[in-house]
Amino acid sequence: MDNQEVSMDAEAQIENTDDDRSLPFSVFKKANIPVTLKFENIVYTVKLKEQKGWFGQTKVKSEERTILKGLTGIVKPGEILAMLGPSGSGKTSLLTALGGRVGDGKGKLTGKITYNNKPLSRAVKRTTGFVTQDDALYPQLTVKDTLVYTALLRLPNSFTRQDKIKQAEAVVTELGLDRCKDTIIGGPFVRGVSGGERKRVSIGQEILINPSLLFLDEPTSGLDSTTAQKIVSVLWELARGGRTVITTIHQPSSRLFYMFDKILLLSEGNPIYFGLGSTAMDYFASVGYSPSVERINPSDFLLDIANGVGSDESQRPEAMKEALAAAYNTNLLENVINEVKGQHDICNQPIENPGRETNHFGEWPTTWWQQFTVLLERGLKQRRHDSFSTLKIFQIIFVSLLCGLLWWQTSISRLQDQIGLLFFVSSFWAFFPLFQQIFTFPEERKMLEKERSSGVYRLSPYFMSRVVGDLPMELILPSVFLFLTYLMAGLKYKLGNFFLTLLVLLVHVLVSGGLGLALGALVMDQKSATTLGSVIMLTFLLAGGYYVRHVPVFISWIKYVSIGYYTYKLLILGQYTENESYPCGENGKLKCHVGDFEGIKHIGFNGGLVSAFALAAMLVGYRVVAYIALMRIGKTKCG
């Protein structure tokens, strides 16, 4: 098919979608500020890492690998640049660098990247959309919910809340998502929307802000040709509104190939072609590389030569790659440099827009409180099925009833059994919240990186929304557990004793959950964090004062950092007094003081306030550690 004919067909298809634009917020309107992106002599090197240790630590080697090797180019408003190349050629690295997402510690980036002749700034980030390859979305939210919450967070306060919702609804309609707007996104174990619909939702999240720059990493990966055509048609229409669109793509069909304005072909980090897609085949023919068959998908041919596979089978792949890189430097590089240096018309326009639809609202698009409330609402809706799932409720009620039956109506005459129950309660509610919370941040890492890199919200409202949003599950389930167990086991039927025991248990649950948050945020690997959490909690358990009463001096310090030790002590103080009597001796004919009981004597009845303060310090301290550990997630040069 003739190249020009394909382009005209695609343009006609886009024109046909412009007939009905009666919606108040059209996502295909013109960009607020056109942005010309230039990159000059981009070199990116990383230090090689190897996995070491038990808990996922990495050791950095001294040797470096150069991922990008001196790339130069320009993309103007209204153009789509497609970056092609084999896996490992540096496409995603370049896209990440151009999008300003190469943060500290990820490698060394040199060269010059400018946006309208200005360096990366927060204003640029506010007007930039970035669609990742893996579609980081919450599985339990519907399509409409996903876009509405994104609009509430990313659109500035110059929009009313109702206007933000209308903007999200317009995106749903114009991206053809009306049919599935009330369907959940889904995930690996939850059925939801299709792959193409997921990708359109991801694109919709970014175009909500009417971006001037739009970056996409493999937007057609894993999609059939028809769905891929729809995605690229959306990108074409967005570009026609004056946006600058840059995308990586692995192996587009011939029809998609001719819809891209410019092509950048990479081979092992080297550029071997940069220019119009319609002239790529003619260029390679001019330097001695023509396809062996007459009809071939241009992208297939370009990927073959980028891999060093040509019609001349006698030529070694490495020699062919070197020849192509040399041909680029000889025939194309000077023209590319001249185009970059000669672009002065729109490049000096500042990226600011004081009008109603600005994306730059102070330092953040919304206030701290707005971010907190939206994130809290979104988090509760996302986790409502998991927090109070049937399985969890069954687990808690079953264990509580089992405890009640095993310890049925134990009286103070069975003091050893009672303190055994108290220790089991503290042990069970040490592990349960730990393993509930330890997965929190590892599971949300991709979403947090994505939204933090885009400057959607501060870290503090996100963290607080997680802490507050988890409180219902952390407080209600242990309360139900204790109520059932307490009544059946025959512990002291006094409101004061019950509520003191409940208070101690709830604080204990919050502290154990805080430890889980801290470990998850520090390690950011579910398997390693689980192993580490098990080791730490078992250590605390053994030092809790129930199993070992005469601990050697050189290791006795462990009890002073043990959550279980302080909780066990406070649970005993909540049930007994030192001079309280219990039956002892043969057949229980004697009366002894609880304070002299062998299982309680070494715990003692002193230091209740110290134990309370220790738990309070842990309650705050573990969460501070988790917050500090999260500060490294999503950090880039511009915040």
mmCIF file with all atom_site columns, N, CA, C and O in Angstrom, residues 4-42:
data_model
loop_
_atom_site.group_PDB
_atom_site.id
_atom_site.type_symbol
_atom_site.label_atom_id
_atom_site.label_alt_id
_atom_site.label_comp_id
_atom_site.label_asym_id
_atom_site.label_entity_id
_atom_site.label_seq_id
_atom_site.pdbx_PDB_ins_code
_atom_site.Cartn_x
_atom_site.Cartn_y
_atom_site.Cartn_z
_atom_site.occupancy
_atom_site.B_iso_or_equiv
_atom_site.pdbx_formal_charge
_atom_site.auth_seq_id
_atom_site.auth_comp_id
_atom_site.auth_asym_id
_atom_site.auth_atom_id
_atom_site.pdbx_PDB_model_num
ATOM 1   N N  . GLN A 1 4  ? 1.550   7.372  1.242  1.00 0.00 ? 4  GLN A N  1
ATOM 2   C CA . GLN A 1 4  ? 0.697   8.562  1.299  1.00 0.00 ? 4  GLN A CA 1
ATOM 3   C C  . GLN A 1 4  ? -0.770  8.165  1.433  1.00 0.00 ? 4  GLN A C  1
ATOM 4   O O  . GLN A 1 4  ? -1.540  8.805  2.134  1.00 0.00 ? 4  GLN A O  1
ATOM 5   N N  . GLU A 1 5  ? -1.144  7.058  0.753  1.00 0.00 ? 5  GLU A N  1
ATOM 6   C CA . GLU A 1 5  ? -2.531  6.604  0.825  1.00 0.00 ? 5  GLU A CA 1
ATOM 7   C C  . GLU A 1 5  ? -2.896  6.185  2.251  1.00 0.00 ? 5  GLU A C  1
ATOM 8   O O  . GLU A 1 5  ? -3.972  6.486  2.763  1.00 0.00 ? 5  GLU A O  1
ATOM 9   N N  . VAL A 1 6  ? -1.967  5.492  2.918  1.00 0.00 ? 6  VAL A N  1
ATOM 10  C CA . VAL A 1 6  ? -2.212  5.078  4.297  1.00 0.00 ? 6  VAL A CA 1
ATOM 11  C C  . VAL A 1 6  ? -2.387  6.289  5.181  1.00 0.00 ? 6  VAL A C  1
ATOM 12  O O  . VAL A 1 6  ? -3.297  6.356  6.008  1.00 0.00 ? 6  VAL A O  1
ATOM 13  N N  . SER A 1 7  ? -1.539  7.281  5.030  1.00 0.00 ? 7  SER A N  1
ATOM 14  C CA . SER A 1 7  ? -1.631  8.474  5.866  1.00 0.00 ? 7  SER A CA 1
ATOM 15  C C  . SER A 1 7  ? -2.940  9.197  5.641  1.00 0.00 ? 7  SER A C  1
ATOM 16  O O  . SER A 1 7  ? -3.575  9.674  6.587  1.00 0.00 ? 7  SER A O  1
ATOM 17  N N  . MET A 1 8  ? -3.379  9.302  4.367  1.00 0.00 ? 8  MET A N  1
ATOM 18  C CA . MET A 1 8  ? -4.629  10.003 4.075  1.00 0.00 ? 8  MET A CA 1
ATOM 19  C C  . MET A 1 8  ? -5.821  9.251  4.651  1.00 0.00 ? 8  MET A C  1
ATOM 20  O O  . MET A 1 8  ? -6.765  9.853  5.160  1.00 0.00 ? 8  MET A O  1
ATOM 21  N N  . ASP A 1 9  ? -5.770  7.877  4.596  1.00 0.00 ? 9  ASP A N  1
ATOM 22  C CA . ASP A 1 9  ? -6.859  7.097  5.180  1.00 0.00 ? 9  ASP A CA 1
ATOM 23  C C  . ASP A 1 9  ? -6.955  7.317  6.675  1.00 0.00 ? 9  ASP A C  1
ATOM 24  O O  . ASP A 1 9  ? -8.039  7.480  7.234  1.00 0.00 ? 9  ASP A O  1
ATOM 25  N N  . ALA A 1 10 ? -5.803  7.326  7.326  1.00 0.00 ? 10 ALA A N  1
ATOM 26  C CA . ALA A 1 10 ? -5.796  7.531  8.780  1.00 0.00 ? 10 ALA A CA 1
ATOM 27  C C  . ALA A 1 10 ? -6.303  8.905  9.129  1.00 0.00 ? 10 ALA A C  1
ATOM 28  O O  . ALA A 1 10 ? -7.062  9.085  10.073 1.00 0.00 ? 10 ALA A O  1
ATOM 29  N N  . GLU A 1 11 ? -5.886  9.918  8.315  1.00 0.00 ? 11 GLU A N  1
ATOM 30  C CA . GLU A 1 11 ? -6.324  11.287 8.613  1.00 0.00 ? 11 GLU A CA 1
ATOM 31  C C  . GLU A 1 11 ? -7.829  11.417 8.419  1.00 0.00 ? 11 GLU A C  1
ATOM 32  O O  . GLU A 1 11 ? -8.521  12.085 9.184  1.00 0.00 ? 11 GLU A O  1
ATOM 33  N N  . ALA A 1 12 ? -8.348  10.730 7.385  1.00 0.00 ? 12 ALA A N  1
ATOM 34  C CA . ALA A 1 12 ? -9.789  10.780 7.157  1.00 0.00 ? 12 ALA A CA 1
ATOM 35  C C  . ALA A 1 12 ? -10.550 10.141 8.313  1.00 0.00 ? 12 ALA A C  1
ATOM 36  O O  . ALA A 1 12 ? -11.594 10.632 8.740  1.00 0.00 ? 12 ALA A O  1
ATOM 37  N N  . GLN A 1 13 ? -9.979  9.058  8.847  1.00 0.00 ? 13 GLN A N  1
ATOM 38  C CA . GLN A 1 13 ? -10.615 8.403  9.997  1.00 0.00 ? 13 GLN A CA 1
ATOM 39  C C  . GLN A 1 13 ? -10.674 9.351  11.181 1.00 0.00 ? 13 GLN A C  1
ATOM 40  O O  . GLN A 1 13 ? -11.678 9.421  11.886 1.00 0.00 ? 13 GLN A O  1
ATOM 41  N N  . ILE A 1 14 ? -9.621  10.097 11.422 1.00 0.00 ? 14 ILE A N  1
ATOM 42  C CA . ILE A 1 14 ? -9.594  11.056 12.525 1.00 0.00 ? 14 ILE A CA 1
ATOM 43  C C  . ILE A 1 14 ? -10.562 12.183 12.269 1.00 0.00 ? 14 ILE A C  1
ATOM 44  O O  . ILE A 1 14 ? -11.282 12.639 13.165 1.00 0.00 ? 14 ILE A O  1
ATOM 45  N N  . GLU A 1 15 ? -10.618 12.677 11.020 1.00 0.00 ? 15 GLU A N  1
ATOM 46  C CA . GLU A 1 15 ? -11.519 13.779 10.700 1.00 0.00 ? 15 GLU A CA 1
ATOM 47  C C  . GLU A 1 15 ? -12.969 13.399 10.998 1.00 0.00 ? 15 GLU A C  1
ATOM 48  O O  . GLU A 1 15 ? -13.758 14.190 11.471 1.00 0.00 ? 15 GLU A O  1
ATOM 49  N N  . ASN A 1 16 ? -13.299 12.112 10.708 1.00 0.00 ? 16 ASN A N  1
ATOM 50  C CA . ASN A 1 16 ? -14.674 11.683 10.921 1.00 0.00 ? 16 ASN A CA 1
ATOM 51  C C  . ASN A 1 16 ? -15.086 11.717 12.384 1.00 0.00 ? 16 ASN A C  1
ATOM 52  O O  . ASN A 1 16 ? -16.254 11.814 12.705 1.00 0.00 ? 16 ASN A O  1
ATOM 53  N N  . THR A 1 17 ? -14.099 11.629 13.284 1.00 0.00 ? 17 THR A N  1
ATOM 54  C CA . THR A 1 17 ? -14.436 11.650 14.711 1.00 0.00 ? 17 THR A CA 1
ATOM 55  C C  . THR A 1 17 ? -14.646 13.058 15.220 1.00 0.00 ? 17 THR A C  1
ATOM 56  O O  . THR A 1 17 ? -15.017 13.265 16.357 1.00 0.00 ? 17 THR A O  1
ATOM 57  N N  . ASP A 1 18 ? -14.399 14.081 14.386 1.00 0.00 ? 18 ASP A N  1
ATOM 58  C CA . ASP A 1 18 ? -14.515 15.468 14.822 1.00 0.00 ? 18 ASP A CA 1
ATOM 59  C C  . ASP A 1 18 ? -15.902 16.050 14.593 1.00 0.00 ? 18 ASP A C  1
ATOM 60  O O  . ASP A 1 18 ? -16.147 17.201 14.913 1.00 0.00 ? 18 ASP A O  1
ATOM 61  N N  . ASP A 1 19 ? -16.814 15.241 14.034 1.00 0.00 ? 19 ASP A N  1
ATOM 62  C CA . ASP A 1 19 ? -18.094 15.808 13.644 1.00 0.00 ? 19 ASP A CA 1
ATOM 63  C C  . ASP A 1 19 ? -18.923 16.271 14.829 1.00 0.00 ? 19 ASP A C  1
ATOM 64  O O  . ASP A 1 19 ? -19.592 17.272 14.785 1.00 0.00 ? 19 ASP A O  1
ATOM 65  N N  . ASP A 1 20 ? -18.859 15.500 15.935 1.00 0.00 ? 20 ASP A N  1
ATOM 66  C CA . ASP A 1 20 ? -19.721 15.819 17.075 1.00 0.00 ? 20 ASP A CA 1
ATOM 67  C C  . ASP A 1 20 ? -18.866 16.099 18.291 1.00 0.00 ? 20 ASP A C  1
ATOM 68  O O  . ASP A 1 20 ? -18.452 15.206 18.995 1.00 0.00 ? 20 ASP A O  1
ATOM 69  N N  . ARG A 1 21 ? -18.606 17.374 18.532 1.00 0.00 ? 21 ARG A N  1
ATOM 70  C CA . ARG A 1 21 ? -17.782 17.777 19.661 1.00 0.00 ? 21 ARG A CA 1
ATOM 71  C C  . ARG A 1 21 ? -18.590 18.726 20.535 1.00 0.00 ? 21 ARG A C  1
ATOM 72  O O  . ARG A 1 21 ? -18.181 19.839 20.840 1.00 0.00 ? 21 ARG A O  1
ATOM 73  N N  . SER A 1 22 ? -19.790 18.293 20.917 1.00 0.00 ? 22 SER A N  1
ATOM 74  C CA . SER A 1 22 ? -20.681 19.162 21.668 1.00 0.00 ? 22 SER A CA 1
ATOM 75  C C  . SER A 1 22 ? -20.447 19.105 23.168 1.00 0.00 ? 22 SER A C  1
ATOM 76  O O  . SER A 1 22 ? -21.052 19.842 23.923 1.00 0.00 ? 22 SER A O  1
ATOM 77  N N  . LEU A 1 23 ? -19.572 18.192 23.615 1.00 0.00 ? 23 LEU A N  1
ATOM 78  C CA . LEU A 1 23 ? -19.345 18.076 25.045 1.00 0.00 ? 23 LEU A CA 1
ATOM 79  C C  . LEU A 1 23 ? -18.660 19.326 25.578 1.00 0.00 ? 23 LEU A C  1
ATOM 80  O O  . LEU A 1 23 ? -17.847 19.943 24.893 1.00 0.00 ? 23 LEU A O  1
ATOM 81  N N  . PRO A 1 24 ? -18.966 19.713 26.824 1.00 0.00 ? 24 PRO A N  1
ATOM 82  C CA . PRO A 1 24 ? -18.385 20.936 27.378 1.00 0.00 ? 24 PRO A CA 1
ATOM 83  C C  . PRO A 1 24 ? -16.876 20.841 27.572 1.00 0.00 ? 24 PRO A C  1
ATOM 84  O O  . PRO A 1 24 ? -16.180 21.836 27.535 1.00 0.00 ? 24 PRO A O  1
ATOM 85  N N  . PHE A 1 25 ? -16.351 19.642 27.789 1.00 0.00 ? 25 PHE A N  1
ATOM 86  C CA . PHE A 1 25 ? -14.921 19.470 28.006 1.00 0.00 ? 25 PHE A CA 1
ATOM 87  C C  . PHE A 1 25 ? -14.405 18.447 27.001 1.00 0.00 ? 25 PHE A C  1
ATOM 88  O O  . PHE A 1 25 ? -14.503 17.250 27.230 1.00 0.00 ? 25 PHE A O  1
ATOM 89  N N  . SER A 1 26 ? -13.897 18.900 25.886 1.00 0.00 ? 26 SER A N  1
ATOM 90  C CA . SER A 1 26 ? -13.397 17.996 24.864 1.00 0.00 ? 26 SER A CA 1
ATOM 91  C C  . SER A 1 26 ? -11.931 17.701 25.110 1.00 0.00 ? 26 SER A C  1
ATOM 92  O O  . SER A 1 26 ? -11.117 18.602 25.237 1.00 0.00 ? 26 SER A O  1
ATOM 93  N N  . VAL A 1 27 ? -11.577 16.425 25.208 1.00 0.00 ? 27 VAL A N  1
ATOM 94  C CA . VAL A 1 27 ? -10.190 16.070 25.449 1.00 0.00 ? 27 VAL A CA 1
ATOM 95  C C  . VAL A 1 27 ? -9.346  16.239 24.193 1.00 0.00 ? 27 VAL A C  1
ATOM 96  O O  . VAL A 1 27 ? -8.124  16.167 24.246 1.00 0.00 ? 27 VAL A O  1
ATOM 97  N N  . PHE A 1 28 ? -9.976  16.453 23.046 1.00 0.00 ? 28 PHE A N  1
ATOM 98  C CA . PHE A 1 28 ? -9.240  16.609 21.805 1.00 0.00 ? 28 PHE A CA 1
ATOM 99  C C  . PHE A 1 28 ? -9.102  18.068 21.391 1.00 0.00 ? 28 PHE A C  1
ATOM 100 O O  . PHE A 1 28 ? -8.740  18.368 20.265 1.00 0.00 ? 28 PHE A O  1
ATOM 101 N N  . LYS A 1 29 ? -9.415  18.988 22.298 1.00 0.00 ? 29 LYS A N  1
ATOM 102 C CA . LYS A 1 29 ? -9.217  20.401 21.999 1.00 0.00 ? 29 LYS A CA 1
ATOM 103 C C  . LYS A 1 29 ? -7.722  20.677 21.949 1.00 0.00 ? 29 LYS A C  1
ATOM 104 O O  . LYS A 1 29 ? -6.888  19.833 22.258 1.00 0.00 ? 29 LYS A O  1
ATOM 105 N N  . LYS A 1 30 ? -7.383  21.913 21.613 1.00 0.00 ? 30 LYS A N  1
ATOM 106 C CA . LYS A 1 30 ? -5.977  22.256 21.457 1.00 0.00 ? 30 LYS A CA 1
ATOM 107 C C  . LYS A 1 30 ? -5.275  22.288 22.805 1.00 0.00 ? 30 LYS A C  1
ATOM 108 O O  . LYS A 1 30 ? -5.865  22.575 23.834 1.00 0.00 ? 30 LYS A O  1
ATOM 109 N N  . ALA A 1 31 ? -3.972  22.002 22.770 1.00 0.00 ? 31 ALA A N  1
ATOM 110 C CA . ALA A 1 31 ? -3.168  22.061 23.986 1.00 0.00 ? 31 ALA A CA 1
ATOM 111 C C  . ALA A 1 31 ? -3.071  23.500 24.473 1.00 0.00 ? 31 ALA A C  1
ATOM 112 O O  . ALA A 1 31 ? -3.093  24.446 23.684 1.00 0.00 ? 31 ALA A O  1
ATOM 113 N N  . ASN A 1 32 ? -2.963  23.642 25.797 1.00 0.00 ? 32 ASN A N  1
ATOM 114 C CA . ASN A 1 32 ? -2.850  24.983 26.365 1.00 0.00 ? 32 ASN A CA 1
ATOM 115 C C  . ASN A 1 32 ? -1.611  25.706 25.856 1.00 0.00 ? 32 ASN A C  1
ATOM 116 O O  . ASN A 1 32 ? -1.673  26.836 25.392 1.00 0.00 ? 32 ASN A O  1
ATOM 117 N N  . ILE A 1 33 ? -0.475  25.045 25.954 1.00 0.00 ? 33 ILE A N  1
ATOM 118 C CA . ILE A 1 33 ? 0.802   25.630 25.539 1.00 0.00 ? 33 ILE A CA 1
ATOM 119 C C  . ILE A 1 33 ? 1.537   24.622 24.672 1.00 0.00 ? 33 ILE A C  1
ATOM 120 O O  . ILE A 1 33 ? 1.894   23.544 25.152 1.00 0.00 ? 33 ILE A O  1
ATOM 121 N N  . PRO A 1 34 ? 1.760   24.905 23.396 1.00 0.00 ? 34 PRO A N  1
ATOM 122 C CA . PRO A 1 34 ? 2.553   23.994 22.563 1.00 0.00 ? 34 PRO A CA 1
ATOM 123 C C  . PRO A 1 34 ? 3.989   23.927 23.089 1.00 0.00 ? 34 PRO A C  1
ATOM 124 O O  . PRO A 1 34 ? 4.559   24.937 23.494 1.00 0.00 ? 34 PRO A O  1
ATOM 125 N N  . VAL A 1 35 ? 4.569   22.732 23.110 1.00 0.00 ? 35 VAL A N  1
ATOM 126 C CA . VAL A 1 35 ? 5.919   22.540 23.637 1.00 0.00 ? 35 VAL A CA 1
ATOM 127 C C  . VAL A 1 35 ? 6.775   21.827 22.605 1.00 0.00 ? 35 VAL A C  1
ATOM 128 O O  . VAL A 1 35 ? 6.393   20.786 22.077 1.00 0.00 ? 35 VAL A O  1
ATOM 129 N N  . THR A 1 36 ? 7.923   22.414 22.309 1.00 0.00 ? 36 THR A N  1
ATOM 130 C CA . THR A 1 36 ? 8.915   21.769 21.450 1.00 0.00 ? 36 THR A CA 1
ATOM 131 C C  . THR A 1 36 ? 9.967   21.124 22.341 1.00 0.00 ? 36 THR A C  1
ATOM 132 O O  . THR A 1 36 ? 10.576  21.787 23.181 1.00 0.00 ? 36 THR A O  1
ATOM 133 N N  . LEU A 1 37 ? 10.140  19.833 22.173 1.00 0.00 ? 37 LEU A N  1
ATOM 134 C CA . LEU A 1 37 ? 11.100  19.070 22.976 1.00 0.00 ? 37 LEU A CA 1
ATOM 135 C C  . LEU A 1 37 ? 12.370  18.855 22.160 1.00 0.00 ? 37 LEU A C  1
ATOM 136 O O  . LEU A 1 37 ? 12.325  18.369 21.032 1.00 0.00 ? 37 LEU A O  1
ATOM 137 N N  . LYS A 1 38 ? 13.510  19.231 22.759 1.00 0.00 ? 38 LYS A N  1
ATOM 138 C CA . LYS A 1 38 ? 14.803  19.029 22.105 1.00 0.00 ? 38 LYS A CA 1
ATOM 139 C C  . LYS A 1 38 ? 15.716  18.253 23.047 1.00 0.00 ? 38 LYS A C  1
ATOM 140 O O  . LYS A 1 38 ? 15.733  18.507 24.250 1.00 0.00 ? 38 LYS A O  1
ATOM 141 N N  . PHE A 1 39 ? 16.453  17.334 22.477 1.00 0.00 ? 39 PHE A N  1
ATOM 142 C CA . PHE A 1 39 ? 17.455  16.613 23.267 1.00 0.00 ? 39 PHE A CA 1
ATOM 143 C C  . PHE A 1 39 ? 18.745  16.547 22.451 1.00 0.00 ? 39 PHE A C  1
ATOM 144 O O  . PHE A 1 39 ? 18.738  16.278 21.250 1.00 0.00 ? 39 PHE A O  1
ATOM 145 N N  . GLU A 1 40 ? 19.844  16.842 23.113 1.00 0.00 ? 40 GLU A N  1
ATOM 146 C CA . GLU A 1 40 ? 21.133  16.956 22.432 1.00 0.00 ? 40 GLU A CA 1
ATOM 147 C C  . GLU A 1 40 ? 22.192  16.134 23.149 1.00 0.00 ? 40 GLU A C  1
ATOM 148 O O  . GLU A 1 40 ? 22.431  16.304 24.340 1.00 0.00 ? 40 GLU A O  1
ATOM 149 N N  . ASN A 1 41 ? 22.786  15.211 22.392 1.00 0.00 ? 41 ASN A N  1
ATOM 150 C CA . ASN A 1 41 ? 23.927  14.403 22.855 1.00 0.00 ? 41 ASN A CA 1
ATOM 151 C C  . ASN A 1 41 ? 23.622  13.725 24.201 1.00 0.00 ? 41 ASN A C  1
ATOM 152 O O  . ASN A 1 41 ? 24.375  13.843 25.166 1.00 0.00 ? 41 ASN A O  1
ATOM 153 N N  . ILE A 1 42 ? 22.519  13.004 24.256 1.00 0.00 ? 42 ILE A N  1
ATOM 154 C CA . ILE A 1 42 ? 22.103  12.345 25.494 1.00 0.00 ? 42 ILE A CA 1
ATOM 155 C C  . ILE A 1 42 ? 22.896  11.047 25.679 1.00 0.00 ? 42 ILE A C  1
ATOM 156 O O  . ILE A 1 42 ? 22.888  10.161 24.818 1.00 0.00 ? 42 ILE A O  1
#
